[in-house]
Amino acid sequence: MNRSSLSFLLLALVASVASAIDIDFTSESSINDGLALVAKGLMDYYNGNNTGETPGMFSHPYYWWEAGAAWNSMLDYWYYTGDDQYNDLLKSSLLFQVGDNWDYMPQNQTTTEGNDDQGFWGVTVMAAAEKNFSNPLEHEPQWLYLAQAVFNTMAARWDNQHCGGGLRWQIFTWNNGYNYKNTVSNGCLFNIGARLARYTGNATYAEWAERVWDWVTSQGFITTDKDVYQVFDGGFIEDNCTEIVNLEWTYNSGLYMAGAAVMYNHTNDTKWLGRAERIWKRSKVFFMDNTNIMYEAACQPSLQCNTDQRCFNAIFSRFLGLTCLMAPPLNAEIQEYLAATSVGILQSCTGGSDGHTCGLNWGHDGWDGYYGLGEQMNALEALQNRLVWTRPPPLTADTGASSVGNGSAGGGSVADIVTNTIAIETKDRAGAGIITAIIIVMFLVSAWWMIV
């Protein structure tokens, strides 16, 4: 190696070390500086404002639903750090994607959108209302209105014809998974409903939260026969949802844990605290033995996490933070696990040409070579949810929230929602049967370790 090559290598190593993320959680400036690097890495994947691209969307291969979840991460980033440099993009993106009916059913997603996809955008605007994020102009849809519109349109799809209730994974008959009722779609409805109940004081939202909880537990999607509650993935309508796909994902547990915690905060009914506690007890399976570092147990050990699954830890971390706020008895232990996870994150976010790109496996010694939108979201949310007590808790209409809503948003009052009868043509049944068979095989292959 000649002298110039050696000098270049040394400079590269020095630059990498200098730009690595090192956060002292006792120093506000250190926290903000470190989180700014992770947030910048996340926004490096945003290209929606480029010529020919769609505002609000992140670069390929990231789907629409993940964009909605990513904007929630950036909303939280602003809230905990005060850094508003991305707020204009955040606001314009949330508004661009609302669709003609202001319900997050935009034309660019008409053929592919699922209930969970719509739900995660609803979760984000619900958080915008709770955090008093800059309100849209008067002629534009407001954050609370949008959350109500998502809730109402989802609740109108509640299907009593199959499995005794619940939401299907997909909205449209032609999409893979239309005959599958999954826990995450129903979890979004539950989570938004609980938060709307707390925000507005409208008892009907709380009734819907009870309905969703009762249904998922009656189906065995959430087990309630032991001291720990496992949250499984879902079931197919062909067998009346009796053959449960027993994959456990972090974001599913997070949705229900935080929703139960919100219901506890809203009602002061200890049954909800108990439910949140029991989900949290099982959620410890998502932290590595000995180190307590978070990971996606259903796919990371086999190196099979797909693009979507590589951001689930971000959503889980966000809901761990919300659980801390809404159910303080769980705060100390959850924060211990987040603190242990932070150690893994900081030594992981040392990769890439910038020297602070975050990886997927935080238990790996250094950066593991993985990178992407999901990896940045995961790191950002896990780190910033250690700060939940540094800012006011989610606001309500009675505690200073300013967003204006409408109970009829999305085309119908929440109090008057009726079951949406879904007619399935013979050709749809045949096609769905083939799709179902394919999905079953995929699930079983990816879940073999958990079944064993």
GROMACS .gro file of C-alpha atoms in nm:
model
  452
    1MET     CA    1   0.000   0.000   0.000
    2ASN     CA    2   0.152   0.338  -0.101
    3ARG     CA    3   0.160   0.644   0.124
    4SER     CA    4  -0.137   0.818  -0.042
    5SER     CA    5  -0.357   0.508  -0.013
    6LEU     CA    6  -0.264   0.467   0.352
    7SER     CA    7  -0.342   0.832   0.423
    8PHE     CA    8  -0.680   0.800   0.257
    9LEU     CA    9  -0.761   0.491   0.465
   10LEU     CA   10  -0.660   0.663   0.788
   11LEU     CA   11  -0.869   0.969   0.704
   12ALA     CA   12  -1.170   0.747   0.629
   13LEU     CA   13  -1.130   0.568   0.961
   14VAL     CA   14  -1.096   0.894   1.152
   15ALA     CA   15  -1.405   1.035   0.977
   16SER     CA   16  -1.602   0.723   1.063
   17VAL     CA   17  -1.507   0.740   1.430
   18ALA     CA   18  -1.572   1.113   1.445
   19SER     CA   19  -1.919   1.083   1.296
   20ALA     CA   20  -2.031   0.780   1.496
   21ILE     CA   21  -2.328   0.848   1.724
   22ASP     CA   22  -2.241   0.890   2.090
   23ILE     CA   23  -2.530   1.002   2.310
   24ASP     CA   24  -2.500   1.099   2.674
   25PHE     CA   25  -2.857   1.068   2.801
   26THR     CA   26  -2.782   1.310   3.085
   27SER     CA   27  -2.707   1.588   2.836
   28GLU     CA   28  -2.984   1.750   2.632
   29SER     CA   29  -2.742   1.880   2.371
   30SER     CA   30  -2.580   1.538   2.333
   31ILE     CA   31  -2.921   1.375   2.294
   32ASN     CA   32  -3.036   1.626   2.034
   33ASP     CA   33  -2.712   1.605   1.838
   34GLY     CA   34  -2.724   1.225   1.829
   35LEU     CA   35  -3.091   1.203   1.736
   36ALA     CA   36  -3.036   1.461   1.462
   37LEU     CA   37  -2.790   1.226   1.292
   38VAL     CA   38  -3.036   0.935   1.303
   39ALA     CA   39  -3.323   1.154   1.180
   40LYS     CA   40  -3.109   1.284   0.894
   41GLY     CA   41  -3.036   0.924   0.799
   42LEU     CA   42  -3.409   0.852   0.793
   43MET     CA   43  -3.488   1.152   0.576
   44ASP     CA   44  -3.214   1.053   0.331
   45TYR     CA   45  -3.467   0.795   0.205
   46TYR     CA   46  -3.731   1.057   0.129
   47ASN     CA   47  -3.764   1.149  -0.238
   48GLY     CA   48  -4.130   1.246  -0.258
   49ASN     CA   49  -4.058   1.605  -0.355
   50ASN     CA   50  -3.830   1.509  -0.644
   51THR     CA   51  -3.952   1.550  -1.001
   52GLY     CA   52  -4.180   1.264  -1.098
   53GLU     CA   53  -4.218   1.134  -0.742
   54THR     CA   54  -4.516   1.146  -0.506
   55PRO     CA   55  -4.514   1.379  -0.202
   56GLY     CA   56  -4.531   1.183   0.120
   57MET     CA   57  -4.372   0.870  -0.029
   58PHE     CA   58  -4.026   0.737   0.047
   59SER     CA   59  -3.796   0.581  -0.208
   60HIS     CA   60  -3.844   0.230  -0.349
   61PRO     CA   61  -3.894  -0.035  -0.208
   62TYR     CA   62  -4.081   0.127   0.082
   63TYR     CA   63  -4.458   0.092   0.069
   64TRP     CA   64  -4.719   0.355   0.143
   65TRP     CA   65  -4.802   0.224   0.490
   66GLU     CA   66  -4.438   0.251   0.600
   67ALA     CA   67  -4.430   0.612   0.484
   68GLY     CA   68  -4.719   0.683   0.720
   69ALA     CA   69  -4.530   0.514   1.004
   70ALA     CA   70  -4.209   0.699   0.917
   71TRP     CA   71  -4.381   1.036   0.939
   72ASN     CA   72  -4.491   0.939   1.289
   73SER     CA   73  -4.125   0.886   1.375
   74MET     CA   74  -4.043   1.234   1.246
   75LEU     CA   75  -4.339   1.381   1.433
   76ASP     CA   76  -4.203   1.228   1.752
   77TYR     CA   77  -3.854   1.354   1.666
   78TRP     CA   78  -3.979   1.712   1.648
   79TYR     CA   79  -4.178   1.671   1.969
   80TYR     CA   80  -3.889   1.540   2.179
   81THR     CA   81  -3.608   1.754   2.039
   82GLY     CA   82  -3.777   2.074   1.922
   83ASP     CA   83  -3.600   2.046   1.587
   84ASP     CA   84  -3.857   2.169   1.335
   85GLN     CA   85  -3.647   2.164   1.019
   86TYR     CA   86  -3.854   1.877   0.873
   87ASN     CA   87  -4.194   2.001   0.987
   88ASP     CA   88  -4.298   2.159   0.657
   89LEU     CA   89  -4.226   1.833   0.475
   90LEU     CA   90  -4.404   1.638   0.745
   91LYS     CA   91  -4.714   1.854   0.729
   92SER     CA   92  -4.736   1.870   0.351
   93SER     CA   93  -4.684   1.495   0.324
   94LEU     CA   94  -4.959   1.412   0.572
   95LEU     CA   95  -5.199   1.640   0.385
   96PHE     CA   96  -5.105   1.531   0.033
   97GLN     CA   97  -5.194   1.169   0.105
   98VAL     CA   98  -5.540   1.224   0.261
   99GLY     CA   99  -5.735   1.137  -0.057
  100ASP     CA  100  -6.042   1.304  -0.206
  101ASN     CA  101  -6.263   1.208   0.088
  102TRP     CA  102  -6.009   1.305   0.354
  103ASP     CA  103  -5.986   0.951   0.491
  104TYR     CA  104  -5.642   0.829   0.376
  105MET     CA  105  -5.784   0.643   0.080
  106PRO     CA  106  -5.584   0.828  -0.191
  107GLN     CA  107  -5.623   0.739  -0.557
  108ASN     CA  108  -5.257   0.640  -0.587
  109GLN     CA  109  -5.330   0.355  -0.341
  110THR     CA  110  -5.681   0.263  -0.456
  111THR     CA  111  -5.600  -0.088  -0.580
  112THR     CA  112  -5.356  -0.202  -0.312
  113GLU     CA  113  -5.449  -0.039   0.018
  114GLY     CA  114  -5.526  -0.263   0.316
  115ASN     CA  115  -5.693  -0.189   0.647
  116ASP     CA  116  -5.361  -0.189   0.829
  117ASP     CA  117  -5.211   0.047   0.570
  118GLN     CA  118  -5.487   0.302   0.624
  119GLY     CA  119  -5.469   0.240   0.997
  120PHE     CA  120  -5.107   0.345   1.036
  121TRP     CA  121  -5.172   0.681   0.872
  122GLY     CA  122  -5.461   0.719   1.115
  123VAL     CA  123  -5.229   0.639   1.406
  124THR     CA  124  -4.992   0.913   1.286
  125VAL     CA  125  -5.252   1.189   1.259
  126MET     CA  126  -5.393   1.082   1.595
  127ALA     CA  127  -5.049   1.151   1.740
  128ALA     CA  128  -5.038   1.487   1.557
  129ALA     CA  129  -5.362   1.587   1.731
  130GLU     CA  130  -5.238   1.467   2.071
  131LYS     CA  131  -4.907   1.655   2.034
  132ASN     CA  132  -5.063   1.980   1.906
  133PHE     CA  133  -4.864   1.962   1.585
  134SER     CA  134  -4.914   2.271   1.367
  135ASN     CA  135  -5.277   2.269   1.255
  136PRO     CA  136  -5.365   2.274   0.884
  137LEU     CA  137  -5.541   2.576   0.734
  138GLU     CA  138  -5.915   2.611   0.795
  139HIS     CA  139  -6.009   2.481   0.451
  140GLU     CA  140  -5.790   2.172   0.498
  141PRO     CA  141  -5.871   1.858   0.697
  142GLN     CA  142  -5.761   1.876   1.059
  143TRP     CA  143  -5.560   1.606   1.236
  144LEU     CA  144  -5.842   1.495   1.464
  145TYR     CA  145  -6.085   1.491   1.172
  146LEU     CA  146  -5.852   1.266   0.976
  147ALA     CA  147  -5.809   1.023   1.266
  148GLN     CA  148  -6.188   1.007   1.304
  149ALA     CA  149  -6.233   0.953   0.930
  150VAL     CA  150  -5.989   0.662   0.934
  151PHE     CA  151  -6.158   0.512   1.236
  152ASN     CA  152  -6.508   0.547   1.090
  153THR     CA  153  -6.423   0.399   0.752
  154MET     CA  154  -6.241   0.108   0.914
  155ALA     CA  155  -6.518   0.041   1.166
  156ALA     CA  156  -6.771   0.039   0.881
  157ARG     CA  157  -6.587  -0.265   0.739
  158TRP     CA  158  -6.637  -0.472   1.054
  159ASP     CA  159  -6.742  -0.810   0.920
  160ASN     CA  160  -6.982  -1.016   1.131
  161GLN     CA  161  -7.038  -1.268   0.852
  162HIS     CA  162  -6.709  -1.447   0.908
  163CYS     CA  163  -6.538  -1.542   1.235
  164GLY     CA  164  -6.801  -1.353   1.433
  165GLY     CA  165  -6.660  -1.009   1.358
  166GLY     CA  166  -6.331  -0.836   1.299
  167LEU     CA  167  -6.160  -0.663   1.010
  168ARG     CA  168  -6.009  -0.837   0.712
  169TRP     CA  169  -5.649  -0.768   0.626
  170GLN     CA  170  -5.736  -0.632   0.284
  171ILE     CA  171  -6.010  -0.391   0.178
  172PHE     CA  172  -6.047  -0.506  -0.181
  173THR     CA  173  -6.138  -0.856  -0.298
  174TRP     CA  174  -5.857  -0.879  -0.556
  175ASN     CA  175  -5.571  -0.833  -0.309
  176ASN     CA  176  -5.370  -1.111  -0.145
  177GLY     CA  177  -5.496  -1.169   0.205
  178TYR     CA  178  -5.857  -1.061   0.151
  179ASN     CA  179  -5.971  -1.380   0.325
  180TYR     CA  180  -5.736  -1.324   0.617
  181LYS     CA  181  -5.834  -1.146   0.937
  182ASN     CA  182  -5.516  -1.015   1.088
  183THR     CA  183  -5.438  -0.883   1.430
  184VAL     CA  184  -5.264  -0.569   1.309
  185SER     CA  185  -5.563  -0.427   1.118
  186ASN     CA  186  -5.785  -0.480   1.420
  187GLY     CA  187  -5.505  -0.348   1.641
  188CYS     CA  188  -5.501  -0.019   1.452
  189LEU     CA  189  -5.877   0.013   1.500
  190PHE     CA  190  -5.839  -0.069   1.870
  191ASN     CA  191  -5.549   0.170   1.923
  192ILE     CA  192  -5.711   0.463   1.742
  193GLY     CA  193  -6.044   0.397   1.911
  194ALA     CA  194  -5.888   0.399   2.258
  195ARG     CA  195  -5.705   0.724   2.186
  196LEU     CA  196  -6.012   0.889   2.036
  197ALA     CA  197  -6.209   0.789   2.345
  198ARG     CA  198  -5.948   0.956   2.566
  199TYR     CA  199  -5.912   1.263   2.342
  200THR     CA  200  -6.282   1.335   2.283
  201GLY     CA  201  -6.452   1.174   2.583
  202ASN     CA  202  -6.698   1.007   2.344
  203ALA     CA  203  -6.805   0.679   2.505
  204THR     CA  204  -6.876   0.516   2.170
  205TYR     CA  205  -6.507   0.504   2.086
  206ALA     CA  206  -6.443   0.324   2.414
  207GLU     CA  207  -6.721   0.080   2.332
  208TRP     CA  208  -6.552   0.004   2.003
  209ALA     CA  209  -6.221  -0.051   2.179
  210GLU     CA  210  -6.396  -0.301   2.406
  211ARG     CA  211  -6.553  -0.468   2.102
  212VAL     CA  212  -6.224  -0.514   1.923
  213TRP     CA  213  -6.050  -0.643   2.235
  214ASP     CA  214  -6.331  -0.888   2.308
  215TRP     CA  215  -6.323  -1.016   1.951
  216VAL     CA  216  -5.947  -1.071   1.918
  217THR     CA  217  -5.934  -1.246   2.253
  218SER     CA  218  -6.240  -1.461   2.179
  219GLN     CA  219  -6.072  -1.575   1.858
  220GLY     CA  220  -5.748  -1.658   2.035
  221PHE     CA  221  -5.553  -1.398   1.841
  222ILE     CA  222  -5.454  -1.274   2.187
  223THR     CA  223  -5.424  -1.553   2.443
  224THR     CA  224  -5.575  -1.478   2.783
  225ASP     CA  225  -5.552  -1.816   2.957
  226LYS     CA  226  -5.213  -1.753   3.118
  227ASP     CA  227  -5.034  -1.479   3.308
  228VAL     CA  228  -4.870  -1.364   2.985
  229TYR     CA  229  -5.071  -1.262   2.679
  230GLN     CA  230  -4.932  -1.374   2.345
  231VAL     CA  231  -5.039  -1.167   2.045
  232PHE     CA  232  -5.059  -1.382   1.733
  233ASP     CA  233  -5.087  -1.278   1.369
  234GLY     CA  234  -5.441  -1.380   1.265
  235GLY     CA  235  -5.653  -1.643   1.095
  236PHE     CA  236  -5.837  -1.731   0.773
  237ILE     CA  237  -6.211  -1.710   0.725
  238GLU     CA  238  -6.229  -2.046   0.542
  239ASP     CA  239  -6.190  -2.228   0.875
  240ASN     CA  240  -6.369  -1.959   1.077
  241CYS     CA  241  -6.035  -1.825   1.203
  242THR     CA  242  -5.974  -2.139   1.408
  243GLU     CA  243  -5.632  -2.222   1.260
  244ILE     CA  244  -5.432  -1.934   1.400
  245VAL     CA  245  -5.105  -1.822   1.243
  246ASN     CA  246  -4.899  -1.803   1.560
  247LEU     CA  247  -4.632  -1.559   1.451
  248GLU     CA  248  -4.562  -1.292   1.712
  249TRP     CA  249  -4.454  -0.951   1.586
  250THR     CA  250  -4.338  -0.661   1.799
  251TYR     CA  251  -4.571  -0.406   1.641
  252ASN     CA  252  -4.880  -0.616   1.711
  253SER     CA  253  -4.792  -0.643   2.078
  254GLY     CA  254  -4.720  -0.271   2.086
  255LEU     CA  255  -5.054  -0.171   1.934
  256TYR     CA  256  -5.254  -0.365   2.192
  257MET     CA  257  -5.030  -0.293   2.489
  258ALA     CA  258  -5.045   0.082   2.432
  259GLY     CA  259  -5.416   0.073   2.349
  260ALA     CA  260  -5.486  -0.107   2.676
  261ALA     CA  261  -5.268   0.143   2.862
  262VAL     CA  262  -5.463   0.432   2.707
  263MET     CA  263  -5.790   0.270   2.811
  264TYR     CA  264  -5.652   0.238   3.165
  265ASN     CA  265  -5.558   0.606   3.166
  266HIS     CA  266  -5.899   0.701   3.031
  267THR     CA  267  -6.122   0.478   3.245
  268ASN     CA  268  -5.903   0.412   3.552
  269ASP     CA  269  -6.027   0.054   3.525
  270THR     CA  270  -5.751  -0.177   3.647
  271LYS     CA  271  -5.858  -0.453   3.409
  272TRP     CA  272  -5.692  -0.252   3.133
  273LEU     CA  273  -5.374  -0.211   3.335
  274GLY     CA  274  -5.369  -0.587   3.386
  275ARG     CA  275  -5.405  -0.644   3.012
  276ALA     CA  276  -5.121  -0.407   2.932
  277GLU     CA  277  -4.903  -0.572   3.198
  278ARG     CA  278  -4.963  -0.920   3.064
  279ILE     CA  279  -4.878  -0.821   2.707
  280TRP     CA  280  -4.563  -0.652   2.834
  281LYS     CA  281  -4.461  -0.967   3.023
  282ARG     CA  282  -4.477  -1.167   2.701
  283SER     CA  283  -4.308  -0.887   2.507
  284LYS     CA  284  -3.983  -0.960   2.687
  285VAL     CA  285  -3.940  -1.238   2.430
  286PHE     CA  286  -3.851  -0.954   2.190
  287PHE     CA  287  -3.535  -0.874   2.385
  288MET     CA  288  -3.217  -1.081   2.357
  289ASP     CA  289  -3.119  -1.300   2.649
  290ASN     CA  290  -2.845  -1.159   2.872
  291THR     CA  291  -2.832  -0.819   2.697
  292ASN     CA  292  -3.201  -0.716   2.690
  293ILE     CA  293  -3.147  -0.562   2.346
  294MET     CA  294  -3.460  -0.544   2.132
  295TYR     CA  295  -3.494  -0.755   1.818
  296GLU     CA  296  -3.762  -0.896   1.587
  297ALA     CA  297  -3.775  -1.251   1.718
  298ALA     CA  298  -3.990  -1.391   1.435
  299CYS     CA  299  -3.743  -1.317   1.157
  300GLN     CA  300  -3.406  -1.182   1.273
  301PRO     CA  301  -3.250  -1.510   1.391
  302SER     CA  302  -3.312  -1.665   1.049
  303LEU     CA  303  -3.210  -1.345   0.862
  304GLN     CA  304  -3.549  -1.348   0.690
  305CYS     CA  305  -3.692  -1.006   0.783
  306ASN     CA  306  -3.851  -0.847   0.478
  307THR     CA  307  -3.871  -0.476   0.405
  308ASP     CA  308  -4.185  -0.425   0.613
  309GLN     CA  309  -4.068  -0.629   0.910
  310ARG     CA  310  -3.745  -0.432   0.930
  311CYS     CA  311  -3.935  -0.133   1.072
  312PHE     CA  312  -4.156  -0.316   1.325
  313ASN     CA  313  -3.922  -0.235   1.615
  314ALA     CA  314  -3.982   0.136   1.551
  315ILE     CA  315  -4.356   0.098   1.600
  316PHE     CA  316  -4.303  -0.126   1.903
  317SER     CA  317  -4.069   0.129   2.062
  318ARG     CA  318  -4.317   0.410   2.001
  319PHE     CA  319  -4.591   0.216   2.175
  320LEU     CA  320  -4.360   0.119   2.460
  321GLY     CA  321  -4.315   0.491   2.518
  322LEU     CA  322  -4.690   0.553   2.508
  323THR     CA  323  -4.742   0.265   2.751
  324CYS     CA  324  -4.495   0.425   2.993
  325LEU     CA  325  -4.699   0.745   2.990
  326MET     CA  326  -5.043   0.591   3.008
  327ALA     CA  327  -4.961   0.309   3.254
  328PRO     CA  328  -4.686   0.445   3.484
  329PRO     CA  329  -4.657   0.120   3.686
  330LEU     CA  330  -4.487  -0.029   3.377
  331ASN     CA  331  -4.259   0.267   3.313
  332ALA     CA  332  -3.952   0.173   3.516
  333GLU     CA  333  -3.910  -0.174   3.373
  334ILE     CA  334  -3.982  -0.072   3.013
  335GLN     CA  335  -3.730   0.210   3.038
  336GLU     CA  336  -3.468  -0.034   3.168
  337TYR     CA  337  -3.512  -0.242   2.854
  338LEU     CA  338  -3.499   0.067   2.631
  339ALA     CA  339  -3.181   0.179   2.806
  340ALA     CA  340  -3.019  -0.160   2.744
  341THR     CA  341  -3.134  -0.145   2.383
  342SER     CA  342  -2.980   0.201   2.342
  343VAL     CA  343  -2.635   0.058   2.411
  344GLY     CA  344  -2.677  -0.183   2.121
  345ILE     CA  345  -2.813   0.086   1.892
  346LEU     CA  346  -2.529   0.330   1.948
  347GLN     CA  347  -2.263   0.072   1.868
  348SER     CA  348  -2.468  -0.037   1.565
  349CYS     CA  349  -2.511   0.310   1.413
  350THR     CA  350  -2.150   0.325   1.295
  351GLY     CA  351  -2.184   0.210   0.935
  352GLY     CA  352  -2.215   0.348   0.587
  353SER     CA  353  -2.021   0.622   0.414
  354ASP     CA  354  -2.140   0.874   0.672
  355GLY     CA  355  -2.013   0.669   0.966
  356HIS     CA  356  -2.346   0.672   1.149
  357THR     CA  357  -2.577   0.455   0.941
  358CYS     CA  358  -2.779   0.222   1.167
  359GLY     CA  359  -2.800  -0.153   1.125
  360LEU     CA  360  -3.073  -0.408   1.193
  361ASN     CA  361  -2.913  -0.639   1.451
  362TRP     CA  362  -2.822  -0.429   1.753
  363GLY     CA  363  -2.671  -0.730   1.925
  364HIS     CA  364  -2.407  -0.758   1.652
  365ASP     CA  365  -2.062  -0.626   1.735
  366GLY     CA  366  -2.076  -0.299   1.540
  367TRP     CA  367  -2.269  -0.231   1.221
  368ASP     CA  368  -2.408  -0.551   1.067
  369GLY     CA  369  -2.414  -0.424   0.707
  370TYR     CA  370  -2.793  -0.376   0.692
  371TYR     CA  371  -2.931  -0.032   0.615
  372GLY     CA  372  -3.256   0.129   0.507
  373LEU     CA  373  -3.557   0.331   0.610
  374GLY     CA  374  -3.669   0.068   0.861
  375GLU     CA  375  -3.330   0.051   1.030
  376GLN     CA  376  -3.324   0.430   1.078
  377MET     CA  377  -3.683   0.434   1.206
  378ASN     CA  378  -3.606   0.157   1.454
  379ALA     CA  379  -3.305   0.335   1.598
  380LEU     CA  380  -3.472   0.675   1.613
  381GLU     CA  381  -3.785   0.554   1.791
  382ALA     CA  382  -3.605   0.330   2.040
  383LEU     CA  383  -3.371   0.613   2.138
  384GLN     CA  384  -3.624   0.896   2.154
  385ASN     CA  385  -3.880   0.699   2.353
  386ARG     CA  386  -3.641   0.715   2.644
  387LEU     CA  387  -3.743   1.082   2.655
  388VAL     CA  388  -4.119   1.041   2.700
  389TRP     CA  389  -4.121   1.204   3.043
  390THR     CA  390  -3.935   1.514   2.921
  391ARG     CA  391  -4.243   1.647   2.739
  392PRO     CA  392  -4.614   1.672   2.827
  393PRO     CA  393  -4.813   1.350   2.779
  394PRO     CA  394  -5.060   1.319   2.490
  395LEU     CA  395  -5.314   1.598   2.516
  396THR     CA  396  -5.693   1.575   2.504
  397ALA     CA  397  -5.969   1.820   2.421
  398ASP     CA  398  -5.984   1.898   2.795
  399THR     CA  399  -5.611   1.942   2.852
  400GLY     CA  400  -5.513   2.181   2.573
  401ALA     CA  401  -5.532   1.991   2.244
  402SER     CA  402  -5.641   2.229   1.969
  403SER     CA  403  -5.720   2.003   1.674
  404VAL     CA  404  -6.084   2.011   1.561
  405GLY     CA  405  -6.271   1.700   1.453
  406ASN     CA  406  -6.608   1.575   1.336
  407GLY     CA  407  -6.776   1.256   1.456
  408SER     CA  408  -6.915   1.203   1.105
  409ALA     CA  409  -6.578   1.227   0.933
  410GLY     CA  410  -6.532   0.965   0.664
  411GLY     CA  411  -6.899   0.949   0.576
  412GLY     CA  412  -7.076   0.836   0.891
  413SER     CA  413  -7.115   0.898   1.261
  414VAL     CA  414  -6.926   0.658   1.482
  415ALA     CA  415  -7.247   0.602   1.679
  416ASP     CA  416  -7.435   0.491   1.370
  417ILE     CA  417  -7.181   0.259   1.206
  418VAL     CA  418  -7.338  -0.065   1.096
  419THR     CA  419  -7.188  -0.385   0.968
  420ASN     CA  420  -7.072  -0.361   0.612
  421THR     CA  421  -7.209  -0.667   0.432
  422ILE     CA  422  -6.941  -0.797   0.201
  423ALA     CA  423  -7.062  -0.996  -0.099
  424ILE     CA  424  -6.809  -1.236  -0.243
  425GLU     CA  425  -6.863  -1.361  -0.593
  426THR     CA  426  -6.779  -1.720  -0.686
  427LYS     CA  427  -6.479  -1.613  -0.888
  428ASP     CA  428  -6.355  -1.409  -0.591
  429ARG     CA  429  -6.387  -1.713  -0.363
  430ALA     CA  430  -6.188  -1.928  -0.603
  431GLY     CA  431  -5.915  -1.671  -0.643
  432ALA     CA  432  -5.902  -1.605  -0.272
  433GLY     CA  433  -5.871  -1.978  -0.207
  434ILE     CA  434  -5.559  -1.999  -0.420
  435ILE     CA  435  -5.415  -1.691  -0.257
  436THR     CA  436  -5.496  -1.828   0.086
  437ALA     CA  437  -5.309  -2.150   0.013
  438ILE     CA  438  -5.004  -1.955  -0.096
  439ILE     CA  439  -5.012  -1.732   0.210
  440ILE     CA  440  -5.051  -2.029   0.446
  441VAL     CA  441  -4.737  -2.189   0.300
  442MET     CA  442  -4.546  -1.863   0.333
  443PHE     CA  443  -4.651  -1.819   0.694
  444LEU     CA  444  -4.567  -2.175   0.789
  445VAL     CA  445  -4.223  -2.160   0.629
  446SER     CA  446  -4.134  -1.835   0.806
  447ALA     CA  447  -4.278  -1.949   1.140
  448TRP     CA  448  -4.132  -2.298   1.167
  449TRP     CA  449  -3.904  -2.203   1.453
  450MET     CA  450  -4.187  -2.059   1.662
  451ILE     CA  451  -4.411  -2.359   1.600
  452VAL     CA  452  -4.133  -2.588   1.719
   0.00000   0.00000   0.00000
